[in-house]
Coordinates of C-alpha atoms and ligand atoms in Angstrom, one line a residue:
X361 CA -28.5 -33.9 -3.7
X362 CA -25.3 -32.2 -4.6
X363 CA -24.3 -28.8 -2.9
X364 CA -25.0 -25.5 -4.7
X365 CA -23.2 -22.3 -4.8
X366 CA -23.4 -18.9 -6.5
X367 CA -19.8 -19.5 -7.9
X368 CA -17.2 -22.0 -7.8
X369 CA -13.6 -21.5 -8.6
X370 CA -12.4 -24.9 -9.9
X371 CA -9.0 -26.6 -9.7
X372 CA -6.8 -23.6 -9.1
X373 CA -3.7 -23.9 -7.0
X374 CA -5.1 -22.1 -3.9
X375 CA -2.9 -20.0 -1.4
X376 CA -4.6 -21.3 1.8
X377 CA -3.3 -20.2 5.1
X378 CA -1.7 -23.4 5.7
X379 CA -0.2 -23.8 2.1
X380 CA -0.7 -24.2 -1.5
X381 CA -3.3 -26.8 -2.4
X382 CA -5.1 -27.5 -5.6
X383 CA -8.8 -27.3 -4.7
X384 CA -12.1 -26.0 -5.5
X385 CA -13.8 -23.0 -3.7
X386 CA -17.5 -22.5 -3.1
X387 CA -18.9 -19.1 -2.9
X388 CA -22.3 -18.0 -1.6
X389 CA -23.6 -14.4 -1.1
X390 CA -20.2 -12.9 -1.7
X391 CA -18.6 -15.1 1.0
X392 CA -16.4 -18.2 0.9
X393 CA -18.5 -21.1 2.2
X394 CA -16.4 -24.2 1.5
X395 CA -13.0 -25.4 0.1
X396 CA -12.7 -28.8 -1.3
X397 CA -15.8 -28.5 -3.2
X398 CA -16.6 -31.8 -5.3
X399 CA -16.9 -31.7 -9.0
X400 CA -20.6 -32.5 -8.7
X401 CA -21.6 -29.4 -6.9
X402 CA -23.8 -27.0 -8.9
X403 CA -23.3 -23.3 -9.4
X404 CA -24.5 -20.8 -12.1
X405 CA -20.9 -19.4 -12.5
X406 CA -17.8 -21.5 -12.6
X407 CA -14.3 -20.2 -13.3
X408 CA -11.9 -22.8 -14.5
X409 CA -8.6 -21.9 -12.6
X410 CA -6.5 -25.0 -13.8
X411 CA -2.9 -23.7 -14.2
X412 CA -3.5 -20.5 -12.3
X413 CA -2.7 -19.7 -8.7
X414 CA -5.7 -18.4 -6.8
X415 CA -4.7 -15.8 -4.1
X416 CA -6.9 -14.3 -1.4
X417 CA -7.8 -10.7 -2.8
X418 CA -4.6 -8.7 -2.6
X419 CA -4.6 -5.3 -0.6
X420 CA -2.6 -2.1 -1.1
X421 CA -2.6 -0.6 2.4
X422 CA -0.8 2.6 0.9
X423 CA -2.3 4.6 -1.8
X424 CA -3.0 8.4 -2.3
X425 CA -6.0 8.6 -4.6
X426 CA -6.0 12.4 -4.6
X427 CA -9.8 12.7 -4.2
X428 CA -11.0 15.4 -3.7
X429 CA -8.1 17.1 -5.6
X430 CA -7.3 17.1 -9.1
X431 CA -9.1 14.4 -11.3
X432 CA -6.8 14.9 -14.1
X433 CA -4.0 13.3 -12.1
X434 CA -6.2 10.8 -10.1
X435 CA -9.6 10.1 -8.4
X436 CA -11.2 7.3 -6.5
X437 CA -12.8 5.9 -9.7
X438 CA -9.8 5.9 -11.8
X439 CA -7.5 4.8 -8.9
X440 CA -9.9 2.0 -7.9
X441 CA -10.0 0.8 -11.6
X442 CA -6.1 0.9 -11.8
X443 CA -6.2 -1.4 -8.6
X444 CA -8.3 -4.1 -10.1
X445 CA -6.4 -4.1 -13.2
X446 CA -3.2 -4.5 -11.0
X447 CA -4.8 -7.5 -9.3
X448 CA -5.9 -5.7 -6.0
X449 CA -9.4 -6.0 -4.5
X450 CA -9.0 -3.4 -1.7
X451 CA -6.8 -0.1 -1.1
X452 CA -6.4 2.0 1.9
X453 CA -6.4 5.5 1.0
X454 CA -4.3 8.4 2.5
X455 CA -5.7 11.6 3.9
X456 CA -3.5 14.2 2.2
X457 CA -5.9 15.3 -0.3
X458 CA -7.1 18.8 -1.1
X459 CA -8.8 19.3 1.3
X460 CA -7.5 16.6 3.6
X461 CA -9.6 14.1 5.5
X462 CA -9.0 15.5 9.0
X463 CA -12.7 15.9 10.5
X464 CA -15.9 14.2 10.8
X465 CA -17.5 16.1 8.0
X466 CA -14.8 15.3 5.3
X467 CA -14.9 11.8 6.6
X468 CA -18.5 11.4 6.3
X469 CA -18.4 12.8 2.8
X470 CA -15.7 10.3 1.8
X471 CA -17.5 7.4 3.3
X472 CA -20.6 8.2 1.4
X473 CA -18.8 8.8 -1.8
X474 CA -16.7 5.8 -1.9
X475 CA -19.9 3.5 -2.0
X476 CA -21.0 4.3 -5.6
X477 CA -17.6 5.6 -6.9
X478 CA -15.1 3.0 -6.0
X479 CA -14.5 -0.1 -8.2
X480 CA -12.7 -2.0 -5.3
X481 CA -13.1 -2.0 -1.6
X482 CA -11.5 0.7 0.4
X483 CA -10.0 1.8 3.8
X484 CA -9.8 5.2 5.0
X485 CA -6.9 6.9 6.8
X486 CA -7.8 10.0 8.9
X487 CA -5.0 12.6 9.0
X488 CA -3.8 13.8 12.5
X489 CA -3.6 17.6 13.0
X490 CA -2.7 19.7 16.0
X491 CA -6.5 20.6 16.3
X492 CA -8.2 17.3 16.0
X493 CA -6.6 15.3 18.6
X494 CA -9.7 15.0 20.9
X495 CA -11.8 14.0 17.8
X496 CA -9.2 11.2 16.9
X497 CA -9.7 9.6 20.3
X498 CA -13.2 9.0 19.4
X499 CA -12.8 7.5 15.7
X500 CA -14.8 4.4 15.4
X501 CA -13.4 1.4 13.4
X502 CA -16.6 0.7 11.5
X503 CA -17.3 2.4 8.1
X504 CA -14.0 2.1 6.7
X505 CA -11.5 3.8 9.0
X506 CA -8.3 1.8 8.9
X507 CA -6.0 3.9 11.0
X508 CA -4.8 7.4 11.7
X509 CA -2.0 8.8 9.7
X510 CA 0.7 11.1 11.1
X511 CA 3.1 12.8 8.9
X512 CA 6.0 13.3 11.3
X513 CA 7.9 15.0 8.6
X514 CA 6.5 17.2 5.7
X515 CA 5.6 15.8 2.4
X516 CA 2.9 16.4 -0.2
X517 CA 0.2 18.6 1.4
X518 CA 0.6 20.3 4.8
X519 CA -0.3 17.6 7.3
X520 CA 2.5 17.7 9.9
X521 CA 3.1 16.9 13.5
X522 CA 6.8 17.2 14.1
X523 CA 7.4 17.9 17.7
X524 CA 7.6 15.0 20.4
X525 CA 5.0 16.8 22.8
X526 CA 2.3 16.9 20.2
X527 CA 3.1 13.4 18.8
X528 CA 2.9 12.1 22.4
X529 CA -0.5 13.8 22.8
X530 CA -1.7 12.1 19.6
X531 CA -0.5 8.7 20.9
X532 CA -2.2 9.3 24.4
X533 CA -5.6 10.1 22.7
X534 CA -7.6 7.0 21.6
X535 CA -6.6 3.4 20.6
X536 CA -6.7 3.1 17.1
X537 CA -3.6 2.1 15.0
X538 CA -1.5 5.1 14.1
X539 CA 0.5 4.8 10.7
X540 CA 3.6 7.1 10.8
X541 CA 5.7 8.7 7.9
X542 CA 8.8 8.7 9.9
X543 CA 11.5 11.2 9.1
X544 CA 13.0 13.9 11.3
X545 CA 11.5 17.2 10.3
X546 CA 14.2 19.1 12.2
X547 CA 16.9 17.7 10.3
X548 CA 15.3 18.1 7.1
X549 CA 15.1 21.9 7.7
X550 CA 18.6 22.2 8.9
X551 CA 20.0 20.2 5.8
X552 CA 18.0 22.0 3.1
X553 CA 20.6 24.8 3.1
X554 CA 23.3 22.5 2.1
X555 CA 21.8 22.0 -1.2
X556 CA 20.9 24.7 -4.1
X557 CA 17.7 24.7 -6.1
X558 CA 18.2 23.1 -9.4
X559 CA 20.7 20.6 -8.4
X560 CA 20.5 16.9 -9.8
X561 CA 17.3 14.9 -8.7
X562 CA 19.8 12.6 -6.9
X563 CA 20.4 15.1 -4.2
X564 CA 16.9 14.3 -3.0
X565 CA 18.4 11.1 -1.2
X566 CA 21.3 13.0 0.1
X567 CA 18.9 15.7 1.7
X568 CA 16.7 13.3 3.2
X569 CA 19.4 11.0 4.2
X570 CA 19.4 7.7 6.1
X571 CA 20.0 9.5 9.3
X572 CA 17.0 11.7 8.8
X573 CA 14.8 8.5 8.6
X574 CA 16.5 6.7 11.4
X575 CA 16.4 9.7 13.8
X576 CA 12.5 10.0 13.1
X577 CA 12.1 6.3 13.8
X578 CA 14.2 6.5 17.1
X579 CA 12.0 9.3 18.4
X580 CA 8.8 7.7 17.4
X581 CA 9.6 4.3 18.9
X582 CA 10.7 5.9 22.2
X583 CA 7.3 8.0 22.2
X584 CA 5.5 4.7 21.5
X585 CA 7.1 2.9 24.2
X586 CA 6.6 5.7 26.6
X587 CA 2.8 6.1 25.8
X588 CA 2.2 2.3 25.3
X589 CA 0.5 3.1 21.8
X590 CA 0.9 0.7 18.9
X591 CA 2.5 2.1 15.8
X592 CA 2.7 1.1 12.3
X593 CA 5.7 2.5 10.5
X594 CA 4.9 2.9 6.7
X595 CA 7.6 2.9 4.2
X596 CA 10.6 2.0 6.3
X597 CA 13.7 2.5 4.0
X598 CA 17.0 2.3 5.7
X599 CA 19.4 -0.6 6.7
X600 CA 19.8 1.2 10.2
X601 CA 16.0 1.3 10.8
X602 CA 15.8 -2.5 9.8
X603 CA 18.5 -3.3 12.1
X604 CA 17.0 -1.3 15.0
X605 CA 13.4 -2.4 14.7
X606 CA 13.8 -6.1 15.6
X607 CA 13.7 -4.9 19.3
X608 CA 10.5 -3.1 18.7
X609 CA 8.1 -5.7 17.4
X610 CA 6.0 -5.6 20.4
X611 CA 5.1 -2.1 19.8
X612 CA 5.4 -1.6 16.0
X613 CA 4.5 -3.1 12.6
X614 CA 6.4 -2.4 9.5
X615 CA 5.8 -1.7 5.9
X616 CA 8.1 -1.6 3.1
X617 CA 7.5 -0.3 -0.3
X618 CA 7.9 -2.2 -3.6
X619 CA 9.8 0.8 -4.8
X620 CA 12.4 0.4 -2.1
X621 CA 12.6 -3.4 -2.9
X622 CA 13.0 -2.7 -6.7
X623 CA 14.8 0.5 -7.5
X624 CA 18.5 1.4 -6.5
X625 CA 20.2 4.6 -6.3
X626 CA 22.2 6.3 -7.9
X627 CA 21.0 4.4 -11.2
X628 CA 17.3 5.0 -10.7
X629 CA 18.0 8.9 -10.5
X630 CA 20.2 8.6 -13.7
X631 CA 17.5 6.7 -15.6
X632 CA 14.3 8.4 -14.1
X633 CA 15.3 11.8 -13.0
X634 CA 12.2 13.4 -11.4
X635 CA 10.3 10.0 -11.9
X636 CA 12.6 8.7 -9.0
X637 CA 12.0 11.3 -6.6
X638 CA 9.6 10.3 -3.6
X639 CA 9.8 10.5 0.2
X640 CA 11.5 8.7 1.8
X641 CA 13.9 8.5 -1.1
X642 CA 14.9 5.6 -3.2
X643 CA 18.4 4.6 -1.7
X644 CA 21.6 2.7 -2.6
X645 CA 22.0 -1.1 -2.8
X646 CA 23.0 -1.6 0.8
X647 CA 19.4 -0.2 1.9
X648 CA 17.8 -2.4 -0.9
X649 CA 19.6 -5.5 0.3
X650 CA 18.6 -4.7 3.9
X651 CA 15.1 -4.4 3.0
X652 CA 15.2 -7.8 1.4
X653 CA 16.6 -9.2 4.4
X654 CA 13.9 -7.7 6.5
X655 CA 11.3 -9.4 4.3
X656 CA 13.0 -12.9 4.7
X657 CA 13.5 -12.4 8.4
X658 CA 9.8 -11.8 8.8
X659 CA 10.5 -8.1 10.3
X660 CA 8.2 -6.9 7.5
X661 CA 4.5 -7.1 7.9
X662 CA 3.2 -5.6 4.6
X663 CA 4.4 -4.3 1.2
X664 CA 2.6 -1.3 -0.4
X665 CA 2.9 1.0 -3.3
X666 CA 2.6 4.4 -1.8
X667 CA 0.9 5.2 -5.1
X668 CA 1.3 8.8 -5.3
X669 CA 0.4 10.3 -8.7
X670 CA 1.5 13.7 -9.7
X671 CA 1.1 15.7 -13.2
X672 CA 4.0 15.5 -15.5
X673 CA 4.2 19.4 -15.1
X674 CA 4.5 19.1 -11.4
X675 CA 7.3 16.3 -11.9
X676 CA 9.1 18.4 -14.4
X677 CA 9.8 21.3 -11.8
X678 CA 13.5 21.7 -10.8
X679 CA 14.6 19.9 -7.8
X680 CA 13.5 20.5 -4.9
X681 CA 10.3 21.9 -6.1
X682 CA 9.5 18.6 -8.0
X683 CA 6.5 16.9 -6.6
X684 CA 7.7 13.9 -4.6
X685 CA 5.8 10.6 -5.2
X686 CA 5.4 7.7 -7.7
X687 CA 2.5 6.1 -9.2
X688 CA 2.3 2.3 -8.4
X689 CA -1.2 0.8 -7.5
X690 CA -1.4 -1.0 -10.9
X691 CA 2.1 -2.4 -10.9
X692 CA 2.4 -3.6 -7.2
X693 CA 1.4 -7.0 -7.9
X694 CA 3.0 -7.5 -11.2
X695 CA 6.4 -6.3 -9.8
X696 CA 6.2 -8.5 -6.6
X697 CA 5.2 -11.6 -8.8
X698 CA 8.4 -10.8 -10.8
X699 CA 10.3 -10.8 -7.7
X700 CA 8.7 -14.4 -6.8
X701 CA 9.8 -15.4 -10.3
X702 CA 13.4 -14.4 -9.5
X703 CA 13.4 -16.1 -6.4
X704 CA 13.5 -13.2 -3.9
X705 CA 10.4 -14.4 -2.0
X706 CA 8.0 -17.3 -2.2
X707 CA 4.5 -16.9 -3.4
X708 CA 3.1 -17.8 0.1
X709 CA 5.3 -14.8 1.5
X710 CA 3.8 -12.5 -1.2
X711 CA 0.3 -13.3 0.1
X712 CA 1.5 -12.8 3.6
X713 CA 2.7 -9.2 2.6
X714 CA -0.1 -8.3 0.4
X715 CA -3.2 -9.9 2.0
X716 CA -2.7 -11.6 5.5
X717 CA -0.3 -9.0 6.6
X718 CA -2.4 -5.8 6.0
X719 CA -5.5 -7.4 7.2
X720 CA -3.8 -8.4 10.5
X721 CA -1.9 -5.0 11.0
X722 CA -5.2 -3.0 10.5
X723 CA -7.6 -5.6 11.8
X724 CA -9.6 -5.8 8.6
X725 CA -12.9 -8.0 9.1
X726 CA -13.3 -10.8 6.5
X727 CA -10.2 -9.9 4.3
X728 CA -6.8 -11.4 3.7
X729 CA -7.5 -15.3 3.8
X730 CA -9.0 -18.0 1.7
X731 CA -11.0 -19.5 4.5
X732 CA -14.8 -20.1 5.1
X733 CA -16.7 -17.0 6.3
X734 CA -14.2 -14.6 4.6
X735 CA -15.2 -12.4 1.8
X736 CA -14.9 -14.0 -1.7
X737 CA -12.1 -11.8 -2.9
X738 CA -9.5 -13.5 -5.0
X739 CA -6.6 -12.6 -7.2
X740 CA -6.0 -15.1 -9.8
X741 CA -2.3 -15.1 -11.3
X742 CA -0.6 -16.6 -14.1
X743 CA 2.9 -17.1 -12.8
X744 CA 4.4 -17.8 -16.3
X745 CA 2.9 -14.8 -18.1
X746 CA 5.4 -12.3 -19.5
X747 CA 4.0 -8.8 -19.9
X748 CA 5.5 -5.4 -20.5
X749 CA 4.5 -2.4 -18.2
X750 CA 3.8 0.5 -20.3
X751 CA 2.6 4.2 -19.6
X752 CA -0.1 3.7 -22.2
X753 CA -1.8 0.9 -20.2
X754 CA -1.9 2.8 -16.9
X755 CA -5.6 3.6 -15.9
X756 CA -4.3 6.5 -13.6
X757 CA -5.0 9.7 -15.7
X758 CA -1.6 11.3 -15.0
X759 CA -0.4 8.6 -17.4
X760 CA 3.1 7.5 -16.4
X761 CA 4.8 4.9 -14.4
X762 CA 8.4 4.6 -13.4
X763 CA 8.4 1.0 -14.6
X764 CA 7.5 2.1 -18.1
X765 CA 9.2 -0.5 -20.5
X766 CA 10.0 -3.1 -17.9
X767 CA 9.0 -6.8 -18.7
X768 CA 7.9 -8.9 -15.8
X769 CA 7.0 -12.5 -15.4
X770 CA 3.9 -13.1 -13.5
X771 CA 0.6 -11.4 -14.0
X772 CA -2.8 -10.8 -12.4
X773 CA -5.2 -12.2 -14.9
X774 CA -8.5 -11.9 -12.7
X775 CA -9.9 -10.3 -9.7
X776 CA -13.1 -11.4 -8.0
X777 CA -14.6 -8.9 -5.6
X778 CA -17.1 -10.6 -3.1
X779 CA -18.0 -13.1 -5.4
X780 CA -18.4 -11.5 -8.7
X781 CA -15.5 -11.1 -11.3
X782 CA -14.5 -7.3 -11.2
X783 CA -11.6 -7.7 -13.8
X784 CA -10.6 -10.3 -16.3
X785 CA -7.8 -10.2 -18.8
X786 CA -6.9 -6.5 -18.3
X787 CA -10.5 -5.4 -18.4
X788 CA -12.5 -4.0 -15.6
X789 CA -16.0 -5.5 -15.8
X790 CA -19.2 -3.9 -14.6
X791 CA -20.2 -0.8 -12.4
X792 CA -18.4 0.3 -9.3
X793 CA -19.1 -2.1 -6.5
X794 CA -16.6 -1.2 -4.0
X795 CA -17.5 -0.9 -0.4
X796 CA -15.9 0.2 2.9
X797 CA -13.7 -2.3 4.6
X798 CA -14.8 -3.0 8.2
X799 CA -12.0 -3.0 10.9
X800 CA -12.1 -4.4 14.3
X801 CA -11.6 -1.6 16.9
Ligands
DOR1768 O1 6.6 10.5 -2.1 C1 5.7 10.8 -1.4 N1 4.6 11.2 -1.8 N2 5.7 10.7 0.0 C2 4.8 11.0 0.8 O2 4.9 11.0 2.0 C3 3.4 11.5 0.2 C4 3.3 11.2 -1.1 C5 2.4 12.0 -1.8 O3 1.1 12.2 -1.4 O4 2.6 12.6 -3.1
ZN1769 ZN1 2.4 7.7 1.2

């Protein structure tokens, strides 16, 4: 009697937690049940993966899907389709929607809406405000809540907690992981007067300068230490912060964005204008090099896209009214595979940053590893495929990517979501089957 499974993924080079191994994976009821499955095992569905690399389902733990908001820019259905096309099986969605996700009612709406509308699995951030601190203390981990998000500096939307006293109150309430947008709001306000409206888009990086980010991070780390509340710093972007954070790994985890690893100022502002404007800004080579060093040193826990779509009209406004934020959920994996191709990181480090890392930072249940008992989420990649990133191929309705025209080597050719093929050869298959990710409390 040979074993039977629902699905076998055969002969791929699999990124297992302990290394790359050519093996076959047996799946039953949406979960991984066995590795090293024999050729005689039976299954109604077999995926021949010879020549491909089989990665755990990759996760983008930092997206803004704008739902509720403006569906002509992005929505949960379109953004999660883009995620599948980009080789992701889960995204964690930020709360600065219109209206924002900051109370039980909006959270319940979003939880109910996701199951039925999302094409991949999702986590939800709940935004911190001055008013909701007691409620944040009682946030439960079940039903998709990955973390609390604090905007310590103003960005898109009006979520903001800039002062130490209120930040400390948030840190003292409850126990869930808090993700911080770390820039110093006071320095931003002070320095705004140094620049005139309509100046070149490159001024964005001078206004929101490295000291603005570093000061924000020093303040947050001091408060995290004082209160003992673990932090997750999203989109760390300066050489000074990377050098500083080595001494804070007992209290914080660190995210870097693919944009900060890929785009270099001032060239990016000259090429892209407003399509290089985001917060924190794209910076000069010394910061990009420091970000790569931090990836290599193991300081960085996860890489995200900070997918932040805006309409072309909102982008076209003169600086500083131009909308800050760049799309990226569909290009995160291709760009990171291209970095692997160029020898900037190994494939296993990519998996650590895009699967195991986010799963560990947020405590995602059953995600981020190819191992028995874990969800049967897989990203199959062809490391040799050369493809062009183009605006016309973007599933996000606003219709642009800052990487339009770039050719990359390495491409996600299939995503499997809890045992079923969800994307194959740049095509999304079937109805929305996304579910809320569960998190350990
Ligand atoms: O550039 C950004 N865009 N940074 C943020 O912090 C928010 C995001 C957005 O929502 O547009
Ligand atoms: Zn963001």
